mmCIF file of C-alpha atoms in Angstrom:
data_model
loop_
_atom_site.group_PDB
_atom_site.id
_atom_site.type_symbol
_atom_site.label_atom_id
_atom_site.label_comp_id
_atom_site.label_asym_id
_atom_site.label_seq_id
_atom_site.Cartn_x
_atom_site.Cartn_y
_atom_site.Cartn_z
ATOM 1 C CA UNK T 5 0.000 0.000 0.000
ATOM 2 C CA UNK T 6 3.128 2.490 0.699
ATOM 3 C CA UNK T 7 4.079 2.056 -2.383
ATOM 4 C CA UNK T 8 0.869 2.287 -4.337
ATOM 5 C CA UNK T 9 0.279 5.816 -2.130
ATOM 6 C CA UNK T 10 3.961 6.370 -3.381
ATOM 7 C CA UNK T 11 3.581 5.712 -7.096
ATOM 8 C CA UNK T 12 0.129 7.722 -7.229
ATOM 9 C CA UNK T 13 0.515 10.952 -7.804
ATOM 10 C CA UNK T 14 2.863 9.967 -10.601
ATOM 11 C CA UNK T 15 -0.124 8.681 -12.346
ATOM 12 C CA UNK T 16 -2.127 11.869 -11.515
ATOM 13 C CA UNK T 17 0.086 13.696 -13.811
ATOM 14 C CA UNK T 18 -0.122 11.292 -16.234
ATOM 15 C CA UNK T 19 -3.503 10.798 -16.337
ATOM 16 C CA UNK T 20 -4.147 14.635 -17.200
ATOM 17 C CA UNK T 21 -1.732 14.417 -20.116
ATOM 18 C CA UNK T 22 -3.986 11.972 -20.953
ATOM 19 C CA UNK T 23 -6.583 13.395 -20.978
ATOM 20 C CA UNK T 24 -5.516 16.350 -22.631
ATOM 21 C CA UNK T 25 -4.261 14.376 -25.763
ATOM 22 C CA UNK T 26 -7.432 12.744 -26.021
ATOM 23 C CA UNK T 27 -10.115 15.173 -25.432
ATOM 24 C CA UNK T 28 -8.245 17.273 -28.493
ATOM 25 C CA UNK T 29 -8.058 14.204 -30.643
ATOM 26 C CA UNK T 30 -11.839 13.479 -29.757
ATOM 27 C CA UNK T 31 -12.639 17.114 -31.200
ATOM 28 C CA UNK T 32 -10.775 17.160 -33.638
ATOM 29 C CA UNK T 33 -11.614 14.014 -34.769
ATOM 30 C CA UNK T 34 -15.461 14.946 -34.738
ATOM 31 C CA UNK T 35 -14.804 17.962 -36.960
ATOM 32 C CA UNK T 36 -12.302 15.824 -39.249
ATOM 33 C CA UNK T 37 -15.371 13.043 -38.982
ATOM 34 C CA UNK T 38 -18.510 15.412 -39.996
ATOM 35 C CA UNK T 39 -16.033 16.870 -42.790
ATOM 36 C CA UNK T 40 -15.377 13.524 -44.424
ATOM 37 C CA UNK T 41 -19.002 12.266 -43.988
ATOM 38 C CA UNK T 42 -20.518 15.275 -45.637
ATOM 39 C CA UNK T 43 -18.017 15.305 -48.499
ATOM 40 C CA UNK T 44 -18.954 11.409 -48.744
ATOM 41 C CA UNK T 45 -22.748 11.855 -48.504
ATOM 42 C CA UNK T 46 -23.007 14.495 -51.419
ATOM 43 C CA UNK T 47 -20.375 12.679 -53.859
ATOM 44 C CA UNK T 48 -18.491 15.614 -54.220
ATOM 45 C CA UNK T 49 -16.598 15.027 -57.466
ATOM 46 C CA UNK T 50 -12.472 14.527 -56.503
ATOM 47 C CA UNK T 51 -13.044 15.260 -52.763
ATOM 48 C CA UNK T 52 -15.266 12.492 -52.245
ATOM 49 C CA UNK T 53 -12.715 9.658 -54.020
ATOM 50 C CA UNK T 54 -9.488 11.753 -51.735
ATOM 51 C CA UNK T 55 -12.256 11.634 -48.516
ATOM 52 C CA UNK T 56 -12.813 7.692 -49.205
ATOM 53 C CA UNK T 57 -8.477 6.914 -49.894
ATOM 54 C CA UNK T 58 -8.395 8.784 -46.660
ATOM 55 C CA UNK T 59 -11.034 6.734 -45.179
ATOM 56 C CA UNK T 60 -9.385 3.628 -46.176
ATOM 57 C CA UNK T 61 -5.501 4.630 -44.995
ATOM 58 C CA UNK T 62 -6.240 5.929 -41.697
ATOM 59 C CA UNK T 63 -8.257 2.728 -40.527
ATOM 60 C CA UNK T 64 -5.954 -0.349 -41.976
ATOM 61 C CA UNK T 65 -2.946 1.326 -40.595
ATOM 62 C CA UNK T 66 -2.089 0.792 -36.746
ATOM 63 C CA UNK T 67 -1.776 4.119 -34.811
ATOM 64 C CA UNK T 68 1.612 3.099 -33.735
ATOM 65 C CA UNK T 69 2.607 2.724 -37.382
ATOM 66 C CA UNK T 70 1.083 6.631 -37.748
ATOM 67 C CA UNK T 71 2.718 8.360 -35.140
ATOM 68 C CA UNK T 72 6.301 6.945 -36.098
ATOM 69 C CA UNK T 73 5.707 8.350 -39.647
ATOM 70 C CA UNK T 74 4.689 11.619 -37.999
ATOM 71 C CA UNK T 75 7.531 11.832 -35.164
ATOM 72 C CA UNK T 76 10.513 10.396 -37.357
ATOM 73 C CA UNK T 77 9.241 10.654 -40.997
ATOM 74 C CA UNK T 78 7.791 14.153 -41.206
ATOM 75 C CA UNK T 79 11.053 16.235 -39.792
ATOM 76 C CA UNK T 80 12.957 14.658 -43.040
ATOM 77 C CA UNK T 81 10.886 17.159 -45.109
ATOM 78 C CA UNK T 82 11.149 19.890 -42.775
ATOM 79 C CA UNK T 83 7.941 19.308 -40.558
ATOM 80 C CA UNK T 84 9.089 18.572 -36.912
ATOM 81 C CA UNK T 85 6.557 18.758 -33.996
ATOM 82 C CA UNK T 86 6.384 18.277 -30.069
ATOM 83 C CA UNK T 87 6.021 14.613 -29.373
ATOM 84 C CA UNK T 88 2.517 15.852 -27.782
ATOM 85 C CA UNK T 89 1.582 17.642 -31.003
ATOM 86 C CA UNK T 90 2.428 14.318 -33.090
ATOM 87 C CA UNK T 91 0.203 12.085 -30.794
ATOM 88 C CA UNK T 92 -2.641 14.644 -30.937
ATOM 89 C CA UNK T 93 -2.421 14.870 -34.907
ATOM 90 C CA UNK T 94 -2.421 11.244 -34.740
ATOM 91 C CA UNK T 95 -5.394 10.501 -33.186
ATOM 92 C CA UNK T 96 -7.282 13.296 -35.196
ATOM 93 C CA UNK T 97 -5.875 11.359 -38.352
ATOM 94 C CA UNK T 98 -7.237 7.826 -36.725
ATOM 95 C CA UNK T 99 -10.101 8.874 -35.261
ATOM 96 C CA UNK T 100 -11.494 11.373 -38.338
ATOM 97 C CA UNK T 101 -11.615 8.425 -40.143
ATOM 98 C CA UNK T 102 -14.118 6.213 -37.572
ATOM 99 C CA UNK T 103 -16.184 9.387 -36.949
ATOM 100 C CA UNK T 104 -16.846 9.680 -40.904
ATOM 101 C CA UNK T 105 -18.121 5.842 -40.972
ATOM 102 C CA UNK T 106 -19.889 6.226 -37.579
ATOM 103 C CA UNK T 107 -21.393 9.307 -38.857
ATOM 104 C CA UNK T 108 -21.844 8.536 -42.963
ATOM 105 C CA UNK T 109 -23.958 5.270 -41.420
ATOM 106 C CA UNK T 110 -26.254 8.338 -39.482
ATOM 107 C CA UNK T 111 -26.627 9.679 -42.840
ATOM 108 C CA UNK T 112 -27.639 6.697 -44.850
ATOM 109 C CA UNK T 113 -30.329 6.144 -42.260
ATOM 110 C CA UNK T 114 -32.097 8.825 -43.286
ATOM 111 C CA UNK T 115 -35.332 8.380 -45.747
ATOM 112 C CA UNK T 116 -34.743 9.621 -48.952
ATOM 113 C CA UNK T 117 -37.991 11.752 -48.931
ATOM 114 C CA UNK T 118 -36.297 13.939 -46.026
ATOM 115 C CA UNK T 119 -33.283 14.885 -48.164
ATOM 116 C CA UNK T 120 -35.618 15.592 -51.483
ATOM 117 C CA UNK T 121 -38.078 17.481 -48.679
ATOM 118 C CA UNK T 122 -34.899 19.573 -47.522
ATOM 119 C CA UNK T 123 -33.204 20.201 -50.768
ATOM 120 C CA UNK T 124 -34.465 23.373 -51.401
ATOM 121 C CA UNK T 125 -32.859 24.756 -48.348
ATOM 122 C CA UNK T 126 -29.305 24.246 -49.678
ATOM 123 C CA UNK T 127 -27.003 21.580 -48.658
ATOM 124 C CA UNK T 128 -25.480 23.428 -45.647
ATOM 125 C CA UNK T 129 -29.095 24.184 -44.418
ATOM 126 C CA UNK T 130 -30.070 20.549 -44.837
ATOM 127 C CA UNK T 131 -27.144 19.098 -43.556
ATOM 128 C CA UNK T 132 -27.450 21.653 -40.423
ATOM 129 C CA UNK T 133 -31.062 21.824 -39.741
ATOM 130 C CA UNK T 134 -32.539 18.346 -40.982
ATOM 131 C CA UNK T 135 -29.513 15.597 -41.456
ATOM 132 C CA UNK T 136 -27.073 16.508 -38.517
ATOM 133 C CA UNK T 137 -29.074 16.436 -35.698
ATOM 134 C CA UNK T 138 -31.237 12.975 -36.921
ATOM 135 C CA UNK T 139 -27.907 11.196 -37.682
ATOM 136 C CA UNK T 140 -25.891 12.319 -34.432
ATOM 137 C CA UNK T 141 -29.022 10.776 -32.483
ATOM 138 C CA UNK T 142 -28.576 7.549 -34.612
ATOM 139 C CA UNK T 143 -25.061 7.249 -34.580
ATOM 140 C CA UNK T 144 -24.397 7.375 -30.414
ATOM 141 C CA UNK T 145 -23.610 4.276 -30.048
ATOM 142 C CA UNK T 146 -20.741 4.220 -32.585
ATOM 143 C CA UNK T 147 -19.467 7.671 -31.723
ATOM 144 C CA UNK T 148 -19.174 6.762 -27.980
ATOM 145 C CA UNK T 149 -17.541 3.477 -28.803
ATOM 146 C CA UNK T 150 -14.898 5.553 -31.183
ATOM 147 C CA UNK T 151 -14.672 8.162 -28.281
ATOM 148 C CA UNK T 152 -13.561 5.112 -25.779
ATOM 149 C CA UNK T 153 -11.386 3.540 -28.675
ATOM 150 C CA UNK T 154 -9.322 6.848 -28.818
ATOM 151 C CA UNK T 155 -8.997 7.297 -25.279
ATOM 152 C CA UNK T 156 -7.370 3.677 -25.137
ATOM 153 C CA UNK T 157 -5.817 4.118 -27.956
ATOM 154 C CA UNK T 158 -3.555 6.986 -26.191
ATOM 155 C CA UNK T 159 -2.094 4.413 -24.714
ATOM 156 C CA UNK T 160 0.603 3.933 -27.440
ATOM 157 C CA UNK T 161 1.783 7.276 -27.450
ATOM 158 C CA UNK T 162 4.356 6.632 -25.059
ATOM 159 C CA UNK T 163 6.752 5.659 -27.986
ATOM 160 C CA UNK T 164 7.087 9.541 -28.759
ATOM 161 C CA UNK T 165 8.402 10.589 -25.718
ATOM 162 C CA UNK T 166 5.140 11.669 -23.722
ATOM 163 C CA UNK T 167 5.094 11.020 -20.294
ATOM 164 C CA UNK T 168 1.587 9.246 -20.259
ATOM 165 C CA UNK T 169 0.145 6.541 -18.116
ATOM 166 C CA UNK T 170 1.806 3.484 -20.369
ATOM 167 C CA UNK T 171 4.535 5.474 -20.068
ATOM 168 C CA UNK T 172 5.030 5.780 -16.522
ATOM 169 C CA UNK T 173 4.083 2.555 -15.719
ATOM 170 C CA UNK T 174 7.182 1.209 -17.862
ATOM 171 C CA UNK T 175 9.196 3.351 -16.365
ATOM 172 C CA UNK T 176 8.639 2.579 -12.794
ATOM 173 C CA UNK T 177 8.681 -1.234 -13.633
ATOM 174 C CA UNK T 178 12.227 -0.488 -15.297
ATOM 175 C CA UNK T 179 13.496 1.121 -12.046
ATOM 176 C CA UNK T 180 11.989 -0.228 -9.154
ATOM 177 C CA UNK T 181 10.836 -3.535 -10.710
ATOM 178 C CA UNK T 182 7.635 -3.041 -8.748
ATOM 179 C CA UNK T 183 5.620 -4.910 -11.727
ATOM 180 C CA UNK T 184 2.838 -5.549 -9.980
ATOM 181 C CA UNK T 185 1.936 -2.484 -7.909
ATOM 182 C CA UNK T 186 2.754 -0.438 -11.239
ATOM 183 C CA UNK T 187 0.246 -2.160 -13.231
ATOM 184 C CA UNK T 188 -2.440 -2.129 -10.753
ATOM 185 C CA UNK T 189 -2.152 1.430 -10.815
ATOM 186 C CA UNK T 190 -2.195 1.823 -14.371
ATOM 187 C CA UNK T 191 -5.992 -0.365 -14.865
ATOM 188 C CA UNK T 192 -7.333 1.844 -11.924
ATOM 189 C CA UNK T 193 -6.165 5.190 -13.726
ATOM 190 C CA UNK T 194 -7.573 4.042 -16.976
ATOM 191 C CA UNK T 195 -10.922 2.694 -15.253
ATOM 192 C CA UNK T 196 -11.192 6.205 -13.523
ATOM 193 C CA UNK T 197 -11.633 7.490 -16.624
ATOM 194 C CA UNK T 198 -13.180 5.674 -19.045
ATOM 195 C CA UNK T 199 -16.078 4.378 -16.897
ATOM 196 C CA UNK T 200 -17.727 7.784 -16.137
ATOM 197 C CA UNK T 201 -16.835 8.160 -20.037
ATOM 198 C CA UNK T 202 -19.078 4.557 -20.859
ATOM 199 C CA UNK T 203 -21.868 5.448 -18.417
ATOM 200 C CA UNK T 204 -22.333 9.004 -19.655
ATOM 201 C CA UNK T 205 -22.174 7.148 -23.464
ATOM 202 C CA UNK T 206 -25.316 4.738 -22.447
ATOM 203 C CA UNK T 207 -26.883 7.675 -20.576
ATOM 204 C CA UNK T 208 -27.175 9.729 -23.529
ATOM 205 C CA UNK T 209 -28.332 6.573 -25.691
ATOM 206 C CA UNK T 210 -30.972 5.936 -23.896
ATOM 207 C CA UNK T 211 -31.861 9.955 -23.360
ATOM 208 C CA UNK T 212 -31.784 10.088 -27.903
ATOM 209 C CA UNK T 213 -34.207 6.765 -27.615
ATOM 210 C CA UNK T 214 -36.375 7.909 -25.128
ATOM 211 C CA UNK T 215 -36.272 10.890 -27.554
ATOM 212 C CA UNK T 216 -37.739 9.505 -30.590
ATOM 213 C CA UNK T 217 -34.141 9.416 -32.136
ATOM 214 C CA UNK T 218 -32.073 6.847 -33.556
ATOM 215 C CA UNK T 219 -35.121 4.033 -33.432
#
């Protein structure tokens, strides 16, 4: 226990890196995401084939393999960031791409009578007024499971440098060889926050549902 009480508010620190990293990624993702989906929905001639290549890159490539082209590739043609600005741009580069299918899918369930109804609005107006806020509703469930994938997946970003939870857990098992104590604190830090993050995620399900939404 002394050394649990010891190791803890290393993990503190690390935890709010974190969560920094991932709550950016998250939004940025979502923007990259509704970007990508609309240009997707409407077929927009070029953009739509470059939207889909993206699509297709970003998920059947691991983020690990992503972040080492960003961190070590980029700088050899004179783009060099902070390891924290890699692992952010990473996860806006992973995650934009599972926002646009979680989000394209909220789309497609839409009747095709509501887009011909909405049409002469414009296709911002629709989007805004009429497609957005049905296919959010229908797509919770997908978005919240991306939202927890990212936050895991901020696990691997350890390997440029950052000082996050992975990280400090393999470096307290390399000095003090305290395996066990180390990891235990590492599945409580990342159960501290993605629980509240799952329960919210159902909570708001079941709020669109009981809504009308996403049925």
């Amino acid at each position: 226990l002394d050394i649990l009480a010891r190791y803890a508010p290393l993990y503190v620190d690390a935890a709010i890196l974190t969560l920094r990293i991932a709550a950016i990624g998250i939004v940025g993702s979502l923007a990259v995401g509704l970007l990508v989906a609309a240009i997707r929905q409407y077929r927009i001639p070029v953009a739509a084939q470059i939207a889909a290549a993206y699509v297709e890159l970003s998920r059947n490539t691991p983020l690990l393999v992503q972040l080492f082209f960003i961190y070590f590739g980029l700088p050899r043609v004179g783009i060099k960031w902070s390891g924290e600005t890699c692992a952010i741009v990473g996860l806006i580069f992973l995650g934009g791409a599972y926002m646009a299918e979680a989000l394209r899918s909220g789309l497609d369930s839409i009747a095709t009578i509501q887009w011909e109804s909405a049409s002469a609005l414009g296709r911002t107006q629709t989007l805004r007024h009429v497609a957005l806020p049905q296919a959010i509703a229908t797509s919770v469930p997908p978005l919240a499971a991306n939202v927890i994938f990212l936050i895991k997946e901020t696990s691997v970003v350890s390997v440029v440098a950052l000082p996050d939870l992975v990280y400090v857990a393999k470096d307290l098992i390399g000095m003090s060889y305290n395996t066990s104590e180390a990891l235990i604190l590492l599945v409580i830090a990342y159960l501290v926050i993605l629980l509240p993050v799952s329960i919210a995620a159902r909570l708001i399900e079941k709020k669109v549902r009981r809504g009308g939404f996403g049925n």
